[in-house]
Amino acid sequence: MFHGLSAFPLTPMNEQGLQEREFIRLVEHLAEAEVDSIGALGSTGSYAYLSQAERARVTQLAVASADKVPVIVGIGALRTRDVLIHAENAQLAGASGVLLAPVSYQTLTNDEVYGLYETVGQSLSVPLCVYDNPGTTHFTFSDELHGRIAQLSQVHSIKIPPVAGNQAAVRERVERLRALIPGDVTIGISGDPMAAAGLSAGCDAWYSVLGGLFPETALAITRAAQAGEPDKAQAINCELESLWALYRDYGGSLRVIATMAEITGRVSHPCLPLPLKTLQGSARERVVKVIEQLSLV
Amino acid sequence: MFHGLSAFPLTPMNEQGLQEREFIRLVEHLAEAEVDSIGALGSTGSYAYLSQAERARVTQLAVASADKVPVIVGIGALRTRDVLIHAENAQLAGASGVLLAPVSYQTLTNDEVYGLYETVGQSLSVPLCVYDNPGTTHFTFSDELHGRIAQLSQVHSIKIPPVAGNQAAVRERVERLRALIPGDVTIGISGDPMAAAGLSAGCDAWYSVLGGLFPETALAITRAAQAGEPDKAQAINCELESLWALYRDYGGSLRVIATMAEITGRVSHPCLPLPLKTLQGSARERVVKVIEQLSLV
C-alpha cells in the first residue's frame, strides 16, 4: 500500500459543510485511473480543519468510492486523545492504513513526539505512515528520531518532505534514512516538483498532491520512474515547470490545486475552509493560463 | 480591561478531562490578588487542545470564580467557523473580552488573516484583543497589517510578542506600532522576561504567564512600572533571572510554569494534554531549586 503513487484528493467544503458528491467524484476518478493508493484527509484534504464527525464521514465516503484501491487516512490532531479517536474511526470506516503528522501548537519535543507514535501505534490494527511535514507541523524530525519511531511495529512508511538539490542529494538523503530504519519500512517523497527525482533516487512511493486531481499526469511520472526510465520521468516533470512555479509563488500546492479544481469545474467555489481562500484576481488568471498550456483537465 | 496585569492561568487537565476544582482555585487566587484582568484559555490555558464544550465550560468557571475581575477568553481556532462558535460561547458565558490568534496549519496570507478578524469582529459585542504570537501561530504580522486590523471597531488591544533588545528597542517598537493604530487601542507586552522593560517603555498591559500562577510577583513588577519606577520594576525582574533561564532552556514558559504548578501542589500531575508533558528528571530538579531560591509559593 505504501508504494507507487499515493494520490491525495481535496476535501471540497464550504462554511455549511462538506461537498460530498464532489468528493465522491474526485475519489472515483482516482480509482478509475488506478492509482496505487488514495490518501484521504491529508494536508490537501484539509483534515486539520474538520470535526471528528466530518472526518469519519469523509473516510466512509472515500472507502466506499475507492473500489479496490486502498485508502490511507490522515489521523493527525493537536491532542493525543483526539488522534486516538480519529484512528479508531478510520479503522471502523475501513481505512487500509493511517497517516500521522505530529501537529503542534506548542513546539513539541522529541520525547513527546516519540510518545505520540508509541501510544497511537499500540492502538492500531492497520499500518501507519509517519507524516514528516515541517511546513505545517513546525516539527523537524532528526534522522535518529525517525530511526527510533520506525522500529515501532505499526510503522510501515515515512513520508518525507521535499529534499533541496538534485537527484544525487535526494539519493544521499534517502540512503542516510534507509540505513536507520527496518527494511520493510518504505520511504515516500512529497513535494510534487521533487517526485521524479525522488522516485528515481530510490523512494518507494510518491505522496502526491498533483495526483489527487490529475492522476494520469502523476501516474506517467511514477510509472516511468518505476520502469527505470529516470530521463522520461524527469522530462514529464520538466514539462510541468509552469505549475511548479505556481506552487513556489503562491505558498505551496494547496491553494494552487484547489484553484485548479474550481476552474476546471471539479469542485464548487469556495472549496476551502475559511480563513483559507483559493487564488483570485491576477493569480487566478495565471492559473487559468497554466491549465490551458498544460492541457490539464 | 486591556490595561495593567492580565494574568493567564493554566487549565489543568489530564486525559480524562478538566481538573475543574484546581482551575477554580487558580482563578480565585488571581481574583484575590486583584490582578487587572484574567486571560482564560490563552496559550498557557491550552485553548487549542480543548473541545468546544470544554472551552465553554472553562469560560463559565472562570467568570464564576473571578469575582469582579474581567475575564478575557481565547477564541482562536484553525477554522473561522469554529472561532465564531467559540466567540458566541464566550459571550454567552459572560466573558468581558476575547483574545484571537491567527492559528494556522496551512500558512496564512495577510488577506486571509484580515478576513478572519473582520468576520469575527462583526459577530462580537465585546472587545477583542489581537493575539500576535508567531511562536505558536507561525504567522508574522507586519505593522501595516496590525494597522489595518486595529481600525476594526471591535479591536481594542494588541498583544505583541517579546521584543529583542533593551528598553530602548522596546520603546522604538511600541512607538512604531502606536503611530499606526487608533489612540484607544492598547498595546500589551508578552514574554514575561520583557515585561518590566515593556511596561516601562510604554506598553499599557502585560499579558502574563507568570502572573497566572504567581500574581503577587507579577503585580510587584507591574505596579512599580505603572508608578514610574522603572528601576524598581527592573530590579524585581533581575531577581527572577533563574526563572527566565528555565524559560530559555526548556522551550518557553508553558512547561516551566506547569511544572511549577505541579511541584507546588496547585495542580495534579499530569496537568497538560498529551502529547505535551511537564518537565521530568534533572530538568524538574532544577525547577524545584528555582522555586526554593525565589521563594515562589
Coordinates of C-alpha atoms in Angstrom, one line a residue:
Chain A
M1 CA 0.0 0.0 0.0
F2 CA 2.8 2.4 0.8
H3 CA 4.3 2.0 -2.7
G4 CA 3.9 3.8 -6.0
L5 CA 1.5 6.7 -6.5
S6 CA -0.5 7.7 -3.4
A7 CA -3.0 10.3 -4.6
F8 CA -4.2 12.9 -2.1
P9 CA -7.6 14.4 -3.1
L10 CA -9.0 17.7 -1.8
T11 CA -12.0 17.6 0.5
P12 CA -14.3 20.2 -1.0
M13 CA -16.2 22.1 1.6
N14 CA -17.7 25.4 2.4
E15 CA -18.9 27.1 5.6
Q16 CA -22.1 25.0 5.5
G17 CA -20.3 21.6 5.4
L18 CA -18.8 19.0 3.1
Q19 CA -19.5 18.8 -0.6
E20 CA -20.0 15.1 -0.6
R21 CA -20.9 14.5 -4.2
E22 CA -17.8 16.4 -5.4
F23 CA -15.6 14.5 -3.0
I24 CA -17.0 11.2 -4.2
R25 CA -16.3 12.1 -7.8
L26 CA -12.7 13.0 -7.0
V27 CA -12.2 9.7 -5.4
E28 CA -13.9 7.7 -8.1
H29 CA -11.7 9.4 -10.7
L30 CA -8.6 8.3 -8.7
A31 CA -9.9 4.7 -8.6
E32 CA -10.7 4.7 -12.3
A33 CA -7.1 6.0 -13.0
E34 CA -5.8 3.0 -11.0
V35 CA -3.6 5.0 -8.6
D36 CA -1.8 2.7 -6.1
S37 CA -3.4 4.2 -3.0
I38 CA -5.7 7.1 -2.1
G39 CA -4.6 9.5 0.8
A40 CA -7.8 10.9 2.1
L41 CA -7.7 13.7 4.7
G42 CA -4.1 14.6 4.0
S43 CA -3.0 18.2 4.3
T44 CA -4.5 18.6 0.8
G45 CA -7.7 17.1 2.2
S46 CA -7.7 19.8 5.0
Y47 CA -8.0 17.2 7.8
A48 CA -6.9 19.7 10.4
Y49 CA -9.9 21.9 9.8
L50 CA -12.7 19.3 10.1
S51 CA -14.7 18.0 13.0
Q52 CA -14.5 14.4 14.3
A53 CA -17.8 13.6 12.7
E54 CA -16.8 15.2 9.4
R55 CA -13.5 13.2 9.3
A56 CA -15.4 10.0 10.0
R57 CA -17.8 10.8 7.2
V58 CA -15.1 11.6 4.7
T59 CA -13.3 8.3 5.5
Q60 CA -16.5 6.4 4.9
L61 CA -17.1 8.1 1.6
A62 CA -13.5 7.6 0.5
V63 CA -13.6 3.9 1.3
A64 CA -17.0 3.4 -0.4
S65 CA -15.8 5.2 -3.6
A66 CA -12.3 3.8 -3.9
D67 CA -13.3 0.5 -5.4
K68 CA -10.3 -1.8 -4.7
V69 CA -7.7 0.9 -4.2
P70 CA -6.5 1.0 -0.6
V71 CA -7.4 4.2 1.4
I72 CA -4.9 5.8 3.7
V73 CA -6.5 8.3 6.2
G74 CA -4.9 11.2 8.0
I75 CA -5.5 11.0 11.7
G76 CA -3.4 13.9 13.0
A77 CA -4.6 16.3 15.7
L78 CA -3.0 18.6 18.3
R79 CA -4.0 16.3 21.1
T80 CA -3.2 12.6 21.5
R81 CA -6.7 12.0 22.9
D82 CA -8.2 13.2 19.5
V83 CA -5.7 11.3 17.4
L84 CA -6.8 8.1 19.1
I85 CA -10.4 8.8 18.3
H86 CA -9.6 9.6 14.7
A87 CA -7.6 6.3 14.5
E88 CA -10.5 4.3 15.8
N89 CA -13.0 6.0 13.5
A90 CA -10.7 5.5 10.5
Q91 CA -10.3 1.8 11.2
L92 CA -14.1 1.3 11.8
A93 CA -14.7 3.0 8.4
G94 CA -12.4 0.6 6.6
A95 CA -9.2 2.5 6.1
S96 CA -6.3 0.3 5.0
G97 CA -3.7 2.5 6.6
V98 CA -3.3 5.8 8.5
L99 CA -1.1 8.8 8.2
L100 CA 0.0 10.6 11.3
A101 CA 1.7 14.0 11.5
P102 CA 2.9 15.5 14.8
V103 CA 0.7 18.5 14.6
S104 CA 1.7 21.2 17.0
Y105 CA 0.6 24.4 18.7
Q106 CA 3.2 24.4 21.4
T107 CA 6.5 23.3 20.0
L108 CA 6.9 19.6 20.6
T109 CA 10.0 17.8 22.0
N110 CA 11.4 14.6 20.5
D111 CA 10.3 12.7 23.6
E112 CA 6.7 14.0 23.2
V113 CA 6.6 13.0 19.5
Y114 CA 8.0 9.6 20.2
G115 CA 5.4 9.1 22.9
L116 CA 2.7 10.1 20.5
Y117 CA 3.7 7.5 17.9
E118 CA 4.2 4.8 20.6
T119 CA 0.7 5.4 22.1
V120 CA -1.1 5.6 18.8
G121 CA 0.8 2.6 17.3
Q122 CA -0.4 0.5 20.2
S123 CA -4.0 1.3 19.5
L124 CA -3.8 0.4 15.8
S125 CA -4.5 -2.7 13.8
V126 CA -3.7 -1.2 10.4
P127 CA -0.2 0.1 9.3
L128 CA 0.9 3.7 9.9
C129 CA 2.8 6.1 7.8
V130 CA 4.8 8.7 9.6
Y131 CA 4.0 12.1 8.1
D132 CA 7.0 14.4 8.2
N133 CA 5.9 17.8 7.1
P134 CA 7.7 20.6 8.9
G135 CA 6.0 23.3 6.8
T136 CA 2.6 22.6 8.5
T137 CA 3.6 20.9 11.8
H138 CA 6.6 23.0 12.6
F139 CA 8.2 19.9 14.0
T140 CA 11.6 18.8 12.5
F141 CA 12.4 15.1 12.7
S142 CA 16.0 14.2 13.3
D143 CA 17.1 11.0 11.4
E144 CA 17.8 9.5 14.8
L145 CA 14.1 10.1 15.9
H146 CA 12.9 8.7 12.5
G147 CA 15.0 5.6 13.2
R148 CA 13.5 5.1 16.7
I149 CA 9.9 5.6 15.6
A150 CA 10.4 3.3 12.6
Q151 CA 11.1 0.4 15.0
L152 CA 7.6 0.6 16.3
S153 CA 5.8 -2.4 14.8
Q154 CA 2.8 -0.5 13.3
V155 CA 5.1 1.9 11.3
H156 CA 5.4 0.8 7.7
S157 CA 6.3 4.0 5.8
I158 CA 7.8 7.5 6.2
K159 CA 6.5 10.4 4.1
I160 CA 9.5 12.7 3.8
P161 CA 9.4 16.4 2.9
P162 CA 11.0 17.7 -0.3
V163 CA 14.8 17.5 -0.5
A164 CA 16.7 20.5 -1.7
G165 CA 19.1 19.9 -4.5
N166 CA 19.4 17.4 -7.4
Q167 CA 18.8 13.7 -7.7
A168 CA 22.2 12.9 -6.0
A169 CA 21.1 15.0 -3.0
V170 CA 17.8 13.1 -2.8
R171 CA 19.6 9.7 -3.1
E172 CA 22.0 10.7 -0.3
R173 CA 19.1 11.7 1.9
V174 CA 17.2 8.5 1.2
E175 CA 20.2 6.3 1.8
R176 CA 21.0 8.0 5.1
L177 CA 17.5 7.4 6.3
R178 CA 17.3 3.9 4.9
A179 CA 20.3 2.9 7.0
L180 CA 18.4 3.8 10.2
I181 CA 15.0 2.1 9.6
P182 CA 13.9 -1.5 9.2
G183 CA 14.0 -3.0 5.7
D184 CA 10.2 -3.3 5.4
V185 CA 9.5 0.4 6.1
T186 CA 9.1 2.3 2.8
I187 CA 10.1 5.9 2.1
G188 CA 7.8 8.2 0.2
I189 CA 8.7 11.5 -1.3
S190 CA 6.3 14.5 -1.1
G191 CA 6.6 17.9 -2.7
D192 CA 5.4 17.3 -6.2
P193 CA 8.2 19.0 -8.1
M194 CA 10.7 16.6 -6.4
A195 CA 8.8 13.4 -7.2
A196 CA 10.5 12.4 -10.4
A197 CA 13.9 12.9 -8.7
G198 CA 12.7 11.2 -5.5
L199 CA 11.3 8.1 -7.2
S200 CA 14.4 7.7 -9.4
A201 CA 16.6 8.1 -6.4
G202 CA 15.1 5.2 -4.6
C203 CA 11.9 6.4 -2.9
D204 CA 9.3 3.7 -2.9
A205 CA 6.3 6.0 -3.0
W206 CA 5.1 9.5 -4.0
Y207 CA 2.6 11.0 -1.7
S208 CA 1.2 13.3 -4.3
V209 CA -1.0 16.5 -4.3
L210 CA -0.9 16.6 -8.1
G211 CA -2.0 13.0 -8.3
G212 CA -5.1 13.8 -6.2
L213 CA -6.5 16.0 -9.0
F214 CA -4.6 14.9 -12.2
P215 CA -3.8 11.2 -11.5
E216 CA -2.9 10.5 -15.2
T217 CA -0.1 13.0 -15.2
A218 CA 1.2 11.8 -11.8
L219 CA 1.0 8.2 -13.0
A220 CA 3.0 8.9 -16.1
I221 CA 5.9 10.2 -13.9
T222 CA 5.5 7.3 -11.5
R223 CA 5.4 4.5 -14.0
A224 CA 8.4 5.9 -15.9
A225 CA 10.5 6.1 -12.8
Q226 CA 9.4 2.6 -11.7
A227 CA 10.3 1.3 -15.2
G228 CA 13.8 2.5 -14.7
E229 CA 13.4 5.4 -17.1
P230 CA 14.5 8.4 -15.0
D231 CA 15.1 10.6 -18.0
K232 CA 11.5 10.1 -19.2
A233 CA 10.2 10.8 -15.6
Q234 CA 12.3 14.0 -15.5
A235 CA 11.1 15.1 -18.9
I236 CA 7.5 14.9 -17.9
N237 CA 8.4 16.8 -14.7
C238 CA 10.1 19.5 -16.7
E239 CA 7.0 20.0 -18.8
L240 CA 5.2 20.9 -15.6
E241 CA 7.6 23.7 -14.7
S242 CA 4.9 26.4 -15.0
L243 CA 2.8 24.5 -12.5
W244 CA 5.7 24.2 -10.0
A245 CA 6.3 28.0 -10.4
L246 CA 2.7 28.5 -9.2
Y247 CA 3.4 26.3 -6.1
R248 CA 6.5 28.5 -5.4
D249 CA 4.8 31.8 -5.9
Y250 CA 1.5 31.1 -4.1
G251 CA 2.6 29.5 -0.8
G252 CA 2.6 25.8 -1.8
S253 CA 0.4 23.3 -3.5
L254 CA -2.9 23.5 -1.7
R255 CA -4.2 26.9 -2.9
V256 CA -3.0 26.2 -6.5
I257 CA -4.6 22.8 -6.8
A258 CA -7.8 23.9 -5.1
T259 CA -8.0 26.8 -7.5
M260 CA -7.4 24.5 -10.4
A261 CA -10.2 22.2 -9.1
E262 CA -12.6 25.2 -9.1
I263 CA -11.5 26.4 -12.5
T264 CA -12.0 23.0 -14.1
G265 CA -15.4 22.6 -12.5
R266 CA -14.4 19.6 -10.4
V267 CA -15.4 21.4 -7.2
S268 CA -17.6 24.5 -6.4
H269 CA -16.2 27.8 -5.2
P270 CA -15.5 28.2 -2.4
C271 CA -13.9 24.8 -1.7
L272 CA -11.5 25.6 1.2
P273 CA -12.4 26.2 4.8
L274 CA -12.2 29.9 5.8
P275 CA -9.9 31.6 6.6
L276 CA -8.2 29.8 3.7
K277 CA -9.1 31.1 0.3
T278 CA -8.3 29.9 -3.3
L279 CA -6.5 32.3 -5.5
Q280 CA -8.3 35.3 -7.0
G281 CA -7.6 38.1 -9.4
S282 CA -4.4 38.1 -11.4
A283 CA -3.1 35.0 -9.6
R284 CA -6.2 33.1 -10.7
E285 CA -5.8 34.3 -14.3
R286 CA -2.3 32.9 -14.2
V287 CA -3.6 29.5 -13.0
V288 CA -6.1 29.5 -15.9
K289 CA -3.3 30.0 -18.4
V290 CA -1.2 27.2 -16.9
I291 CA -4.2 24.8 -17.1
E292 CA -4.6 25.7 -20.8
Q293 CA -0.9 25.5 -21.5
L294 CA -0.5 22.1 -19.9
S295 CA -3.9 20.8 -21.1
L296 CA -4.8 19.8 -17.6
V297 CA -8.4 18.7 -17.4
Chain B
M1 CA -9.8 45.9 30.8
F2 CA -6.8 45.7 28.4
H3 CA -4.6 47.6 30.9
G4 CA -2.2 46.6 33.7
L5 CA -1.6 43.0 34.6
S6 CA -3.6 40.4 32.7
A7 CA -2.9 37.1 34.3
F8 CA -3.1 33.9 32.3
P9 CA -3.9 30.8 34.3
L10 CA -3.2 27.2 33.3
T11 CA -6.2 25.0 32.5
P12 CA -5.2 21.8 34.5
M13 CA -6.3 18.7 32.7
N14 CA -5.5 15.1 32.1
E15 CA -6.6 12.5 29.5
Q16 CA -9.9 12.0 31.3
G17 CA -10.9 15.7 31.3
L18 CA -10.6 19.1 33.0
Q19 CA -9.5 19.4 36.7
E20 CA -12.3 21.9 37.5
R21 CA -11.6 22.4 41.2
E22 CA -7.9 23.1 40.5
F23 CA -8.8 25.6 37.8
I24 CA -11.3 27.3 40.1
R25 CA -8.7 27.7 42.8
L26 CA -6.2 29.2 40.3
V27 CA -8.7 31.8 39.2
E28 CA -9.9 32.6 42.7
H29 CA -6.2 33.2 43.7
L30 CA -5.9 35.7 40.8
A31 CA -9.1 37.5 41.9
E32 CA -7.9 37.6 45.5
A33 CA -4.6 39.1 44.4
E34 CA -6.6 41.8 42.4
V35 CA -5.0 41.4 39.0
D36 CA -6.4 43.8 36.4
S37 CA -7.9 41.0 34.2
I38 CA -7.8 37.3 33.8
G39 CA -6.9 35.7 30.5
A40 CA -8.6 32.3 30.5
L41 CA -7.8 29.9 27.7
G42 CA -4.7 31.7 26.5
S43 CA -1.8 29.6 25.2
T44 CA -1.0 29.0 28.8
G45 CA -4.5 27.7 29.2
S46 CA -4.1 25.2 26.4
Y47 CA -7.1 26.5 24.5
A48 CA -6.0 24.9 21.2
Y49 CA -6.2 21.4 22.8
L50 CA -9.7 21.6 24.2
S51 CA -13.1 20.7 22.7
Q52 CA -15.9 23.3 22.1
A53 CA -17.8 22.0 25.2
E54 CA -14.6 22.1 27.4
R55 CA -13.8 25.6 26.3
A56 CA -17.4 26.8 27.1
R57 CA -17.1 25.1 30.5
V58 CA -13.7 26.7 31.3
T59 CA -15.1 30.1 30.4
Q60 CA -18.1 29.6 32.7
L61 CA -15.9 28.5 35.6
A62 CA -13.5 31.4 35.0
V63 CA -16.3 34.0 35.0
A64 CA -18.0 32.5 38.1
S65 CA -14.7 32.4 40.0
A66 CA -13.2 35.8 39.0
D67 CA -15.3 37.9 41.4
K68 CA -15.2 41.4 39.8
V69 CA -12.1 40.9 37.7
P70 CA -12.9 41.0 34.0
V71 CA -12.3 37.7 32.1
I72 CA -10.7 37.7 28.7
V73 CA -11.2 34.4 26.8
G74 CA -9.1 32.9 24.0
I75 CA -11.3 32.1 21.0
G76 CA -8.7 31.0 18.4
A77 CA -9.1 28.0 16.2
L78 CA -7.8 26.8 12.8
R79 CA -11.2 27.4 11.2
T80 CA -13.2 30.6 11.1
R81 CA -16.4 28.6 11.6
D82 CA -15.0 27.3 14.9
V83 CA -13.8 30.7 16.0
L84 CA -17.3 32.1 15.6
I85 CA -18.7 29.3 17.8
H86 CA -16.1 29.9 20.5
A87 CA -16.8 33.7 20.3
E88 CA -20.5 33.1 20.8
N89 CA -20.0 30.7 23.6
A90 CA -17.5 33.1 25.4
Q91 CA -20.0 35.9 25.2
L92 CA -22.9 33.7 26.4
A93 CA -20.7 32.7 29.4
G94 CA -20.1 36.3 30.4
A95 CA -16.6 37.0 29.0
S96 CA -15.7 40.7 29.1
G97 CA -13.4 40.4 26.1
V98 CA -11.9 37.9 23.8
L99 CA -8.4 37.2 22.6
L100 CA -7.9 35.9 19.0
A101 CA -4.7 34.5 17.5
P102 CA -4.5 33.6 13.8
V103 CA -3.9 29.9 14.5
S104 CA -2.6 28.1 11.4
Y105 CA -2.0 24.7 9.8
Q106 CA -1.6 25.9 6.3
T107 CA 0.4 29.2 6.3
L108 CA -2.0 32.1 6.2
T109 CA -1.8 35.1 3.9
N110 CA -2.3 38.7 5.1
D111 CA -5.6 38.9 3.3
E112 CA -6.9 35.7 5.0
V113 CA -5.9 37.0 8.4
Y114 CA -7.5 40.3 7.8
G115 CA -10.7 38.5 6.7
L116 CA -10.7 36.4 9.9
Y117 CA -10.6 39.5 12.1
E118 CA -13.2 41.3 10.0
T119 CA -15.6 38.4 10.1
V120 CA -15.2 37.7 13.8
G121 CA -15.3 41.4 14.7
Q122 CA -18.7 41.7 13.1
S123 CA -20.0 38.9 15.2
L124 CA -18.8 40.3 18.5
S125 CA -20.5 42.5 21.1
V126 CA -17.4 42.5 23.4
P127 CA -14.0 44.0 22.7
L128 CA -11.2 41.9 21.0
C129 CA -7.5 41.7 21.6
V130 CA -5.4 40.7 18.6
Y131 CA -3.1 38.0 19.8
D132 CA 0.2 38.2 17.9
N133 CA 2.2 35.1 18.8
P134 CA 4.4 33.9 15.9
G135 CA 5.9 31.1 18.1
T136 CA 2.7 29.2 18.2
T137 CA 0.7 30.5 15.2
H138 CA 3.6 30.7 12.8
F139 CA 2.0 33.8 11.3
T140 CA 4.0 37.0 11.4
F141 CA 2.1 40.3 11.4
S142 CA 3.5 43.2 9.5
D143 CA 3.0 46.6 11.2
E144 CA 0.9 47.6 8.2
L145 CA -1.5 44.6 8.8
H146 CA -1.7 45.5 12.5
G147 CA -2.6 49.0 11.5
R148 CA -5.4 47.8 9.2
I149 CA -6.9 45.3 11.7
A150 CA -6.7 47.8 14.6
Q151 CA -9.1 50.0 12.6
L152 CA -11.9 47.4 13.0
S153 CA -14.3 48.8 15.6
Q154 CA -14.2 45.7 17.9
V155 CA -10.4 45.7 18.2
H156 CA -9.2 47.4 21.5
S157 CA -5.8 45.9 22.1
I158 CA -2.8 44.1 20.6
K159 CA -0.8 41.5 22.4
I160 CA 2.7 41.8 21.0
P161 CA 5.4 39.1 21.2
P162 CA 8.6 39.7 23.1
V163 CA 10.9 42.4 21.6
A164 CA 14.6 41.5 21.3
G165 CA 17.0 44.1 22.9
N166 CA 16.9 46.6 25.6
Q167 CA 14.2 49.1 26.8
A168 CA 15.1 51.5 24.0
A169 CA 14.4 48.8 21.4
V170 CA 11.0 48.1 23.1
R171 CA 10.2 51.8 23.1
E172 CA 11.0 52.1 19.4
R173 CA 8.9 49.1 18.6
V174 CA 5.9 50.3 20.6
E175 CA 6.1 53.8 19.1
R176 CA 6.3 52.5 15.6
L177 CA 3.2 50.4 16.2
R178 CA 1.4 53.2 18.1
A179 CA 1.7 55.5 15.1
L180 CA -0.3 53.1 13.0
I181 CA -3.3 52.3 15.3
P182 CA -6.2 54.3 16.8
G183 CA -5.5 56.0 20.1
D184 CA -7.9 53.9 22.1
V185 CA -6.2 50.6 21.1
T186 CA -3.8 49.5 23.8
I187 CA -0.6 47.6 23.4
G188 CA 0.3 44.8 25.7
I189 CA 3.6 43.0 26.0
S190 CA 4.0 39.3 26.4
G191 CA 7.1 37.2 27.1
D192 CA 7.5 37.5 30.9
P193 CA 11.2 38.4 30.9
M194 CA 10.4 41.5 28.8
A195 CA 7.5 42.7 30.9
A196 CA 9.4 45.2 33.1
A197 CA 11.1 46.8 30.0
G198 CA 7.8 46.7 28.1
L199 CA 5.7 48.4 30.7
S200 CA 8.4 51.0 31.4
A201 CA 8.7 51.6 27.6
G202 CA 5.1 52.5 27.2
C203 CA 3.1 49.2 26.9
D204 CA -0.3 49.6 28.5
A205 CA -0.6 46.0 29.6
W206 CA 1.3 42.8 30.4
Y207 CA -0.3 39.6 29.2
S208 CA 1.4 37.4 31.7
V209 CA 2.1 33.7 32.1
L210 CA 4.0 34.3 35.4
G211 CA 1.0 36.3 36.7
G212 CA -1.3 33.4 36.1
L213 CA 0.4 31.3 38.8
F214 CA 2.3 33.9 40.9
P215 CA 0.2 37.1 40.6
E216 CA 1.9 38.8 43.6
T217 CA 5.3 38.8 41.9
A218 CA 3.9 39.9 38.6
L219 CA 1.9 42.7 40.3
A220 CA 5.0 44.0 42.0
I221 CA 6.7 44.5 38.6
T222 CA 3.5 45.9 37.1
R223 CA 2.8 48.4 39.9
A224 CA 6.4 49.6 40.0
A225 CA 6.4 50.3 36.3
Q226 CA 3.0 52.0 36.5
A227 CA 4.2 54.2 39.3
G228 CA 7.0 55.5 37.1
E229 CA 9.7 53.4 38.9
P230 CA 11.4 51.5 36.0
D231 CA 14.5 50.8 38.1
K232 CA 12.4 49.1 40.8
A233 CA 10.5 47.1 38.1
Q234 CA 13.8 46.1 36.5
A235 CA 15.3 45.1 39.9
I236 CA 12.4 42.7 40.6
N237 CA 12.8 41.3 37.0
C238 CA 16.5 40.8 37.6
E239 CA 15.8 38.8 40.7
L240 CA 13.8 36.4 38.6
E241 CA 16.7 35.6 36.2
S242 CA 17.0 32.0 37.2
L243 CA 13.3 31.6 36.2
W244 CA 13.9 33.3 32.8
A245 CA 16.8 30.9 32.3
L246 CA 14.3 28.0 32.7
Y247 CA 12.1 29.5 30.1
R248 CA 15.1 29.8 27.7
D249 CA 16.3 26.3 28.4
Y250 CA 13.0 24.4 28.3
G251 CA 11.2 25.7 25.2
G252 CA 9.3 28.6 26.7
S253 CA 7.1 29.4 29.6
L254 CA 4.3 26.7 29.4
R255 CA 6.2 23.6 30.5
V256 CA 8.1 25.5 33.2
I257 CA 5.1 27.2 34.8
A258 CA 3.0 23.9 34.5
T259 CA 5.9 22.0 36.2
M260 CA 6.0 24.7 39.0
A261 CA 2.2 24.4 39.5
E262 CA 2.6 20.6 39.9
I263 CA 5.6 20.9 42.3
T264 CA 3.8 23.5 44.5
G265 CA 0.7 21.3 44.7
R266 CA -1.5 23.8 42.9
V267 CA -2.4 21.2 40.2
S268 CA -2.1 17.4 39.9
H269 CA 0.3 15.6 37.7
P270 CA -0.2 15.3 34.8
C271 CA -1.7 18.8 34.1
L272 CA -1.0 19.2 30.4
P273 CA -2.8 17.5 27.4
L274 CA -0.7 14.7 25.8
P275 CA 1.5 14.8 23.8
L276 CA 2.6 17.7 25.9
K277 CA 4.4 16.8 29.2
T278 CA 5.8 18.7 32.1
L279 CA 9.5 18.6 32.9
Q280 CA 10.9 15.4 34.5
G281 CA 14.2 14.2 35.8
S282 CA 17.1 16.7 36.1
A283 CA 15.1 19.5 34.5
R284 CA 12.4 19.1 37.2
E285 CA 15.0 19.1 39.9
R286 CA 16.3 22.4 38.6
V287 CA 12.8 23.8 38.7
V288 CA 12.5 22.7 42.3
K289 CA 15.7 24.6 43.2
V290 CA 14.5 27.8 41.4
I291 CA 11.2 27.7 43.3
E292 CA 13.1 27.4 46.6
Q293 CA 15.6 30.1 45.7
L294 CA 12.9 32.6 44.7
S295 CA 10.5 31.6 47.4
L296 CA 7.8 31.2 44.9
V297 CA 4.7 29.6 46.6

